[in-house]
Tab-separated table of C-alpha atoms in Angstrom:
chain	number	residue	atom	x	y	z
A	241	MET	CA	122.088	99.689	162.027
A	242	GLN	CA	121.834	103.512	162.334
A	243	MET	CA	124.376	103.758	159.639
A	244	ARG	CA	122.797	101.673	157.066
A	245	ILE	CA	119.392	103.785	157.758
A	246	ARG	CA	121.365	107.074	157.123
A	247	SER	CA	122.619	105.627	154.149
A	248	LEU	CA	119.503	104.496	152.675
A	249	THR	CA	117.792	107.716	153.615
A	250	SER	CA	120.430	109.764	151.812
A	251	ILE	CA	119.976	107.411	148.602
A	252	LEU	CA	116.172	107.938	148.745
A	253	CYS	CA	116.767	111.619	149.213
A	254	LEU	CA	119.079	111.750	146.075
A	255	CYS	CA	116.929	110.047	143.726
A	256	LEU	CA	114.024	112.346	144.823
A	257	LEU	CA	116.130	115.018	143.776
A	258	LEU	CA	117.171	113.806	140.453
A	259	PHE	CA	113.415	112.880	139.483
A	260	GLY	CA	112.258	116.195	140.688
A	261	CYS	CA	114.816	117.986	138.565
A	262	VAL	CA	113.475	116.441	135.294
A	263	GLU	CA	110.927	118.657	133.293
A	264	PRO	CA	109.488	117.706	129.990
A	265	TYR	CA	111.257	119.177	126.927
A	266	ALA	CA	109.279	120.296	123.880
A	267	PRO	CA	111.793	121.824	121.626
A	268	ASP	CA	110.235	124.717	119.494
A	269	VAL	CA	110.775	122.827	116.104
A	270	LEU	CA	108.255	120.328	117.115
A	271	GLN	CA	105.549	123.062	117.056
A	272	ALA	CA	106.753	124.878	114.133
A	273	PRO	CA	103.982	125.186	111.145
A	274	ASN	CA	106.531	123.664	108.484
A	275	GLN	CA	104.689	121.451	105.760
A	276	TYR	CA	107.300	120.637	103.514
A	277	LEU	CA	106.518	118.730	100.385
A	278	VAL	CA	107.097	114.760	100.435
A	279	VAL	CA	107.898	112.955	97.476
A	280	ASP	CA	107.190	109.252	97.550
A	281	GLY	CA	107.787	106.938	94.588
A	282	PHE	CA	110.222	105.714	92.125
A	283	ILE	CA	110.378	105.600	88.239
A	284	ASN	CA	109.459	102.223	86.731
A	285	GLY	CA	111.457	101.492	83.627
A	286	THR	CA	109.069	98.842	82.346
A	287	GLY	CA	105.662	99.839	83.748
A	288	VAL	CA	103.514	102.323	85.625
A	289	THR	CA	105.346	105.022	87.547
A	290	THR	CA	103.432	106.176	90.549
A	291	ILE	CA	104.253	109.172	92.849
A	292	LYS	CA	102.502	110.159	95.966
A	293	LEU	CA	102.761	113.778	97.249
A	294	SER	CA	102.106	114.782	100.809
A	295	ARG	CA	103.247	117.265	103.189
A	296	THR	CA	105.148	117.073	106.333
A	297	GLN	CA	103.493	117.417	109.872
A	298	ASN	CA	104.714	117.679	113.615
A	299	ILE	CA	105.159	114.709	115.491
A	300	ALA	CA	102.356	115.761	117.831
A	301	ASP	CA	99.658	116.081	115.003
A	302	THR	CA	97.577	113.094	115.311
A	303	LYS	CA	95.747	114.216	111.894
A	304	ALA	CA	96.382	111.841	108.717
A	305	PRO	CA	98.951	113.378	106.496
A	306	LEU	CA	97.818	116.378	104.390
A	307	LEU	CA	97.896	114.987	100.688
A	308	GLU	CA	99.047	117.403	97.842
A	309	SER	CA	96.240	117.425	95.449
A	310	GLY	CA	95.922	119.266	92.124
A	311	ALA	CA	99.552	119.128	91.095
A	312	THR	CA	100.935	118.691	87.510
A	313	LEU	CA	103.487	115.928	87.254
A	314	LEU	CA	105.719	115.083	84.124
A	315	LEU	CA	108.175	112.130	83.794
A	316	GLU	CA	110.914	113.526	81.564
A	317	GLU	CA	113.605	111.854	79.695
A	318	GLU	CA	116.823	114.083	79.816
A	319	GLN	CA	116.607	116.110	76.338
A	320	GLY	CA	113.978	113.924	75.217
A	321	GLU	CA	110.235	112.902	75.888
A	322	GLN	CA	107.829	114.061	78.394
A	323	TYR	CA	105.029	111.882	79.834
A	324	VAL	CA	102.015	113.313	81.641
A	325	MET	CA	101.438	111.711	85.135
A	326	SER	CA	97.464	111.790	85.990
A	327	GLU	CA	96.130	112.127	89.524
A	328	VAL	CA	94.189	108.846	90.076
A	329	ASP	CA	93.721	109.302	93.842
A	330	LEU	CA	93.892	112.269	96.054
A	331	GLY	CA	97.620	113.095	96.192
A	332	THR	CA	98.781	110.068	94.041
A	333	TYR	CA	99.968	110.415	90.542
A	334	ALA	CA	100.533	107.708	87.874
A	335	SER	CA	101.911	107.311	84.237
A	336	ASP	CA	100.644	105.121	81.608
A	337	SER	CA	102.239	101.700	81.529
A	338	LEU	CA	105.832	102.625	79.553
A	339	ARG	CA	108.679	100.924	78.330
A	340	LEU	CA	111.663	103.545	78.751
A	341	ASN	CA	114.722	103.403	77.383
A	342	LEU	CA	117.311	102.027	79.801
A	343	ASP	CA	120.093	103.666	78.297
A	344	LYS	CA	118.625	107.243	78.867
A	345	LYS	CA	118.272	109.117	82.336
A	346	TYR	CA	114.936	110.448	83.827
A	347	ARG	CA	113.113	112.733	86.534
A	348	ILE	CA	109.855	113.675	87.826
A	349	TYR	CA	108.993	117.297	87.213
A	350	ILE	CA	106.243	118.605	89.883
A	351	ARG	CA	104.179	121.748	89.691
A	352	THR	CA	101.954	122.300	92.611
A	353	GLU	CA	98.642	123.918	92.674
A	354	ASN	CA	100.027	127.153	94.199
A	355	GLY	CA	102.549	127.625	91.417
A	356	ARG	CA	105.724	126.211	93.033
A	357	GLU	CA	108.020	124.114	90.798
A	358	TYR	CA	110.220	121.007	91.925
A	359	ALA	CA	112.071	118.305	90.219
A	360	SER	CA	114.217	115.150	90.966
A	361	GLU	CA	117.588	114.802	89.687
A	362	PHE	CA	118.013	113.033	86.364
A	363	VAL	CA	118.902	109.304	87.281
A	364	ALA	CA	119.858	106.256	85.242
A	365	ILE	CA	117.632	103.422	85.233
A	366	LYS	CA	118.895	100.328	87.195
A	367	ARG	CA	118.413	96.821	85.957
A	368	THR	CA	116.939	94.765	88.499
A	369	PRO	CA	117.786	91.116	88.508
A	370	PRO	CA	115.077	88.652	88.633
A	371	ILE	CA	114.241	87.087	92.281
A	372	ASP	CA	115.456	83.542	92.767
A	373	GLY	CA	112.874	82.498	95.053
A	374	VAL	CA	110.818	83.773	97.928
A	375	GLY	CA	110.542	81.006	100.830
A	376	TRP	CA	109.435	80.754	104.433
A	377	ASP	CA	110.553	78.992	107.099
A	378	VAL	CA	108.906	77.931	110.902
A	379	VAL	CA	110.701	79.691	113.627
A	380	ASN	CA	109.990	80.217	117.346
A	381	GLU	CA	108.107	83.697	116.749
A	382	GLY	CA	106.234	82.126	113.880
A	383	LEU	CA	106.335	82.160	110.034
A	384	GLN	CA	109.462	83.935	108.576
A	385	ILE	CA	109.112	84.938	104.840
A	386	TYR	CA	112.475	85.965	102.942
A	387	VAL	CA	113.625	86.252	99.441
A	388	ASN	CA	116.795	85.229	97.611
A	389	THR	CA	118.447	86.933	94.799
A	390	HIS	CA	121.444	87.446	92.776
A	391	ASP	CA	123.127	89.357	90.221
A	392	PRO	CA	125.913	87.452	88.233
A	393	GLN	CA	127.061	90.693	86.787
A	394	ASN	CA	127.775	92.014	90.405
A	395	ASP	CA	126.439	95.179	89.337
A	396	THR	CA	123.409	95.741	91.767
A	397	ARG	CA	124.718	95.360	95.299
A	398	TYR	CA	121.754	97.460	96.701
A	399	TYR	CA	118.311	96.157	96.991
A	400	ARG	CA	114.849	97.324	98.253
A	401	TRP	CA	111.518	95.234	98.384
A	402	GLU	CA	108.080	95.808	99.048
A	403	TYR	CA	105.199	93.341	99.127
A	404	GLU	CA	101.456	92.589	98.728
A	405	ALA	CA	99.656	90.008	101.163
A	406	THR	CA	96.710	88.527	100.304
A	407	TRP	CA	94.629	85.957	102.324
A	408	ALA	CA	91.385	84.152	102.577
A	409	PHE	CA	89.033	84.519	105.605
A	410	THR	CA	85.479	84.007	106.879
A	411	ALA	CA	82.887	85.798	108.921
A	412	ALA	CA	82.423	84.347	112.269
A	413	TYR	CA	79.101	82.579	111.034
A	414	GLU	CA	77.715	81.728	107.820
A	415	ALA	CA	73.989	82.934	107.833
A	416	LEU	CA	71.725	80.273	106.148
A	417	TYR	CA	68.865	82.298	106.615
A	418	LYS	CA	67.243	85.838	106.019
A	419	TYR	CA	64.435	87.860	107.213
A	420	ASP	CA	61.352	88.328	104.843
A	421	PRO	CA	59.920	91.871	105.901
A	422	ALA	CA	56.919	91.134	103.557
A	423	THR	CA	55.733	88.010	105.449
A	424	GLY	CA	57.303	88.885	108.710
A	425	THR	CA	59.046	85.541	108.844
A	426	VAL	CA	62.428	83.864	108.710
A	427	VAL	CA	63.234	82.083	104.928
A	428	LEU	CA	66.210	79.817	103.365
A	429	ARG	CA	68.633	82.191	101.778
A	430	GLY	CA	68.456	81.231	97.898
A	431	PRO	CA	71.141	81.270	94.981
A	432	GLU	CA	70.304	84.888	94.194
A	433	ASP	CA	71.363	85.978	97.633
A	434	GLU	CA	75.118	86.976	97.531
A	435	GLN	CA	77.375	84.949	99.658
A	436	THR	CA	79.270	86.980	102.544
A	437	TYR	CA	80.707	84.156	104.245
A	438	ARG	CA	84.335	83.698	102.688
A	439	CYS	CA	86.246	86.970	101.417
A	440	TRP	CA	89.729	87.971	100.687
A	441	ARG	CA	91.654	90.953	101.941
A	442	THR	CA	94.820	92.416	100.808
A	443	ASP	CA	97.600	94.682	102.609
A	444	TYR	CA	100.637	96.534	101.748
A	445	SER	CA	104.054	96.628	103.236
A	446	THR	CA	104.765	99.485	105.322
A	447	ALA	CA	108.238	98.989	106.821
A	448	ILE	CA	111.252	99.857	104.999
A	449	GLU	CA	112.819	96.268	103.587
A	450	ILE	CA	116.443	96.997	101.990
A	451	GLY	CA	119.549	94.756	101.765
A	452	THR	CA	123.067	95.187	100.270
A	453	SER	CA	125.756	92.523	99.386
A	454	THR	CA	128.630	95.201	99.479
A	455	ARG	CA	130.637	92.927	102.014
A	456	LEU	CA	130.386	90.042	100.118
A	457	SER	CA	132.650	89.029	96.989
A	458	GLU	CA	129.636	87.763	95.011
A	459	ASP	CA	126.262	89.934	94.659
A	460	VAL	CA	123.941	87.526	96.386
A	461	ILE	CA	121.112	87.934	98.711
A	462	PHE	CA	120.332	84.854	100.756
A	463	GLU	CA	117.232	84.523	103.081
A	464	GLU	CA	116.822	88.273	103.472
A	465	PRO	CA	113.897	88.467	105.845
A	466	ILE	CA	110.669	90.263	104.357
A	467	LEU	CA	107.738	89.841	106.878
A	468	LEU	CA	107.240	87.721	110.394
A	469	LEU	CA	103.755	86.460	111.116
A	470	PRO	CA	102.966	85.255	114.296
A	471	SER	CA	101.828	81.690	114.856
A	472	ASN	CA	98.293	82.630	115.822
A	473	SER	CA	97.862	85.244	112.965
A	474	GLU	CA	94.422	84.975	111.523
A	475	LYS	CA	96.069	85.577	108.024
A	476	LEU	CA	97.237	81.769	108.128
A	477	ARG	CA	94.006	80.353	109.063
A	478	ILE	CA	93.060	79.131	105.499
A	479	LYS	CA	95.379	80.290	102.709
A	480	TYR	CA	97.769	83.164	102.386
A	481	SER	CA	99.618	84.647	99.375
A	482	ILE	CA	102.496	87.113	99.028
A	483	LEU	CA	103.656	89.109	96.160
A	484	VAL	CA	107.347	90.247	96.820
A	485	LYS	CA	108.419	93.323	94.589
A	486	GLN	CA	112.199	93.786	94.130
A	487	TYR	CA	114.239	97.145	92.867
A	488	ALA	CA	117.649	97.612	92.380
A	489	LEU	CA	119.097	100.701	94.031
A	490	THR	CA	122.155	103.090	93.658
A	491	ARG	CA	124.395	103.828	96.549
A	492	GLU	CA	123.130	107.203	97.380
A	493	ALA	CA	119.456	105.649	96.883
A	494	TYR	CA	120.352	103.021	99.348
A	495	GLN	CA	121.843	105.661	101.692
A	496	TYR	CA	118.662	107.542	101.764
A	497	TRP	CA	116.403	104.418	102.426
A	498	GLU	CA	118.954	103.346	105.168
A	499	SER	CA	118.885	107.059	106.891
A	500	LEU	CA	114.949	107.003	106.626
A	501	LYS	CA	114.622	103.578	108.059
A	502	LYS	CA	117.112	104.609	111.093
A	503	ASN	CA	114.814	107.798	111.559
A	504	THR	CA	111.577	106.097	111.601
A	505	GLU	CA	112.171	102.717	112.897
A	506	SER	CA	114.991	102.824	115.320
A	507	ILE	CA	114.376	105.583	117.613
A	508	GLY	CA	113.485	105.153	121.139
A	509	THR	CA	116.377	104.182	123.389
A	510	LEU	CA	119.593	105.826	124.476
A	511	PHE	CA	121.372	103.103	122.303
A	512	ASP	CA	119.420	103.677	119.049
A	513	PRO	CA	121.064	105.843	116.260
A	514	LEU	CA	120.595	109.460	116.556
A	515	PRO	CA	118.223	111.141	113.775
A	516	SER	CA	120.120	112.197	110.772
A	517	GLN	CA	119.158	115.021	108.053
A	518	LEU	CA	117.673	113.232	105.102
A	519	THR	CA	119.328	114.260	101.960
A	520	GLY	CA	117.105	113.561	98.981
A	521	ASN	CA	117.337	114.282	95.119
A	522	VAL	CA	114.246	116.407	95.026
A	523	ARG	CA	114.757	120.169	94.872
A	524	ASN	CA	112.532	123.440	94.507
A	525	LEU	CA	113.683	125.085	91.121
A	526	SER	CA	113.521	128.495	92.140
A	527	ASP	CA	114.646	128.189	95.992
A	528	ALA	CA	117.228	125.670	96.600
A	529	GLU	CA	117.120	126.116	100.107
A	530	GLU	CA	113.676	124.870	100.691
A	531	PRO	CA	113.663	121.471	102.572
A	532	VAL	CA	112.113	118.709	100.094
A	533	ILE	CA	111.676	115.143	101.601
A	534	GLY	CA	112.261	112.123	99.147
A	535	TYR	CA	114.405	110.498	96.872
A	536	VAL	CA	113.241	109.418	93.148
A	537	SER	CA	115.243	106.441	91.884
A	538	ALA	CA	114.712	104.737	88.822
A	539	SER	CA	114.702	100.835	87.939
A	540	THR	CA	112.923	97.946	86.533
A	541	MET	CA	111.002	95.752	88.714
A	542	GLN	CA	110.956	91.930	89.448
A	543	ASP	CA	108.252	90.148	91.465
A	544	LYS	CA	107.312	86.722	92.563
A	545	ARG	CA	104.480	85.416	94.488
A	546	ILE	CA	103.738	82.444	96.746
A	547	PHE	CA	101.004	80.563	98.332
A	548	ILE	CA	101.043	79.014	102.157
A	549	SER	CA	98.126	76.783	103.002
A	550	ARG	CA	97.032	75.936	106.302
A	551	GLU	CA	98.034	72.374	105.803
A	552	GLU	CA	101.517	73.189	105.141
A	553	LEU	CA	101.942	75.007	108.803
A	554	PRO	CA	102.557	73.019	112.045
A	555	ARG	CA	99.231	71.313	113.389
A	556	GLU	CA	99.823	72.871	117.128
A	557	TRP	CA	99.583	76.172	115.669
A	558	ARG	CA	96.015	77.700	116.450
A	559	PRO	CA	95.529	80.768	114.096
A	560	LEU	CA	92.661	83.127	115.396
A	561	GLN	CA	89.246	82.481	114.395
A	562	PRO	CA	86.550	85.273	114.264
A	563	TYR	CA	84.272	85.142	117.178
A	564	CYS	CA	80.669	86.758	117.799
A	565	GLN	CA	78.172	86.248	120.541
A	566	LEU	CA	74.846	84.280	119.322
A	567	ASP	CA	71.611	85.270	120.628
A	568	SER	CA	68.338	83.013	120.534
A	569	VAL	CA	65.370	84.700	119.006
A	570	LEU	CA	61.877	82.991	119.781
A	571	PRO	CA	59.079	84.236	117.355
A	572	ALA	CA	56.063	85.396	119.305
A	573	PRO	CA	52.602	87.260	118.647
A	574	PRO	CA	53.018	90.975	117.396
A	575	ASP	CA	51.404	92.129	120.622
A	576	GLU	CA	54.126	90.647	122.823
A	577	THR	CA	57.370	92.401	123.260
A	578	PHE	CA	59.789	89.408	123.705
A	579	GLY	CA	60.806	87.298	120.864
A	580	ASP	CA	59.254	89.437	118.201
A	581	LEU	CA	61.190	88.450	115.016
A	582	ALA	CA	60.535	91.985	113.374
A	583	ARG	CA	61.934	93.583	116.259
A	584	TYR	CA	65.209	92.025	115.928
A	585	PHE	CA	65.509	91.431	112.112
A	586	GLU	CA	63.654	94.037	110.225
A	587	SER	CA	66.521	96.781	110.712
A	588	GLY	CA	68.691	94.378	108.824
A	589	PHE	CA	71.484	95.287	111.435
A	590	TYR	CA	70.714	91.971	113.106
A	591	VAL	CA	70.461	88.523	111.047
A	592	PRO	CA	69.188	85.138	111.508
A	593	VAL	CA	72.003	82.378	111.333
A	594	ASN	CA	70.429	79.126	112.117
A	595	GLU	CA	67.478	77.228	113.484
A	596	ILE	CA	66.722	76.411	117.262
A	597	TYR	CA	65.033	72.895	117.823
A	598	GLY	CA	63.470	71.756	120.792
A	599	SER	CA	61.690	68.364	121.302
A	600	SER	CA	59.636	68.456	118.072
A	601	PRO	CA	60.990	68.297	114.481
A	602	PHE	CA	60.074	72.067	113.882
A	603	PRO	CA	62.272	75.081	114.848
A	604	ILE	CA	61.041	76.902	117.737
A	605	GLY	CA	63.482	79.961	117.117
A	606	TYR	CA	66.520	81.186	115.467
A	607	PHE	CA	69.985	81.892	116.529
A	608	GLY	CA	70.809	85.556	115.567
A	609	ALA	CA	74.145	87.785	115.329
A	610	ALA	CA	75.286	91.088	114.278
A	611	LEU	CA	75.486	91.888	110.710
A	612	SER	CA	79.179	92.312	110.929
A	613	CYS	CA	79.348	88.741	112.235
A	614	VAL	CA	77.959	87.160	109.192
A	615	ASP	CA	79.361	89.595	106.420
A	616	CYS	CA	82.865	89.371	105.815
A	617	ARG	CA	82.766	92.405	103.297
A	618	PHE	CA	83.007	94.641	106.514
A	619	ARG	CA	86.896	93.499	106.470
A	620	GLY	CA	87.516	92.429	102.827
A	621	THR	CA	85.860	91.743	99.566
A	622	THR	CA	83.942	88.538	98.264
A	623	ARG	CA	85.497	89.099	94.780
A	624	ARG	CA	87.797	86.287	94.253
A	625	PRO	CA	91.505	87.704	93.119
A	626	LEU	CA	92.521	86.600	89.594
A	627	PHE	CA	95.614	85.225	90.912
A	628	TRP	CA	94.165	83.196	93.440
A	629	GLN	CA	94.816	79.274	93.489
């Protein structure tokens, strides 16, 4: 027994020594004031080319990335035309809708506001094959959305996808009434009042979705996962739509996106791949040693949209519904402090929702809720998308 106690004591002391020796390590590079240029975007052979410029930041920096505004961007054809790109949003630059010569090579030229010049390598425009279909399956985790495609010429092999997801939703309550400050009473909402109960919202993909068919004899991508939605997602409560965009990549571009995916999504355990140096194709024209983050590829784009209605999904699924607390508001004489309608509703931040009835056929008060509970525009727009079915 004493031997066992001594053994346990020795193990405990060893553990304390091991943990006591662990000190946090913060390498100097994390605190370095480097702000390298980040170039995000691709050359669209049959549409609008959009490039976003920003700066790198330290891992410990909690501020939003610094956007690079005031730059001059050109879309240049090798030994040919130049197309000016305008700043359409802070740090975001776009060309007109163009139909480029698919047999030519193109690059992006950048001159920052401080006069530094950068350019991507001239690259050929890859022809992207059409999307065969976008589908979905019910899986244990929820709703799995996937894409199918193929290239009969066996010439693509490397693919990247993005998506735009749009869904319909409602506020927690539909306000049937409004407060009239002129009369100090609650009245029915009329046709002239904008409806604020039903809205739409759109989100954009943030994860890196890439795939390759290099290990197959044919250039086929089958049921490549694009997005997984949990069964209780509010996005599935009414109707959900996703537009999947597909781009063909060169082997070099695929390797860049693969490294970026590993560096940003797969770090966290001892068994994850180690971070690797990102080798892009954008260079400082006067200082080749300056690191620049980004790979500008060129391709055409293919897309396909699907809709998923609540009726198509398993009945046992329970998508989340918005919830807000209702309070009862009773009218009272102005000289009383409890139940004064004006006290609750005149600011506009609290809205009458419905009537409260007692034993008589006339309402004795109103249910009220915060404006955010009845106005879906806090999270979306009441403007119905043109593509909505």
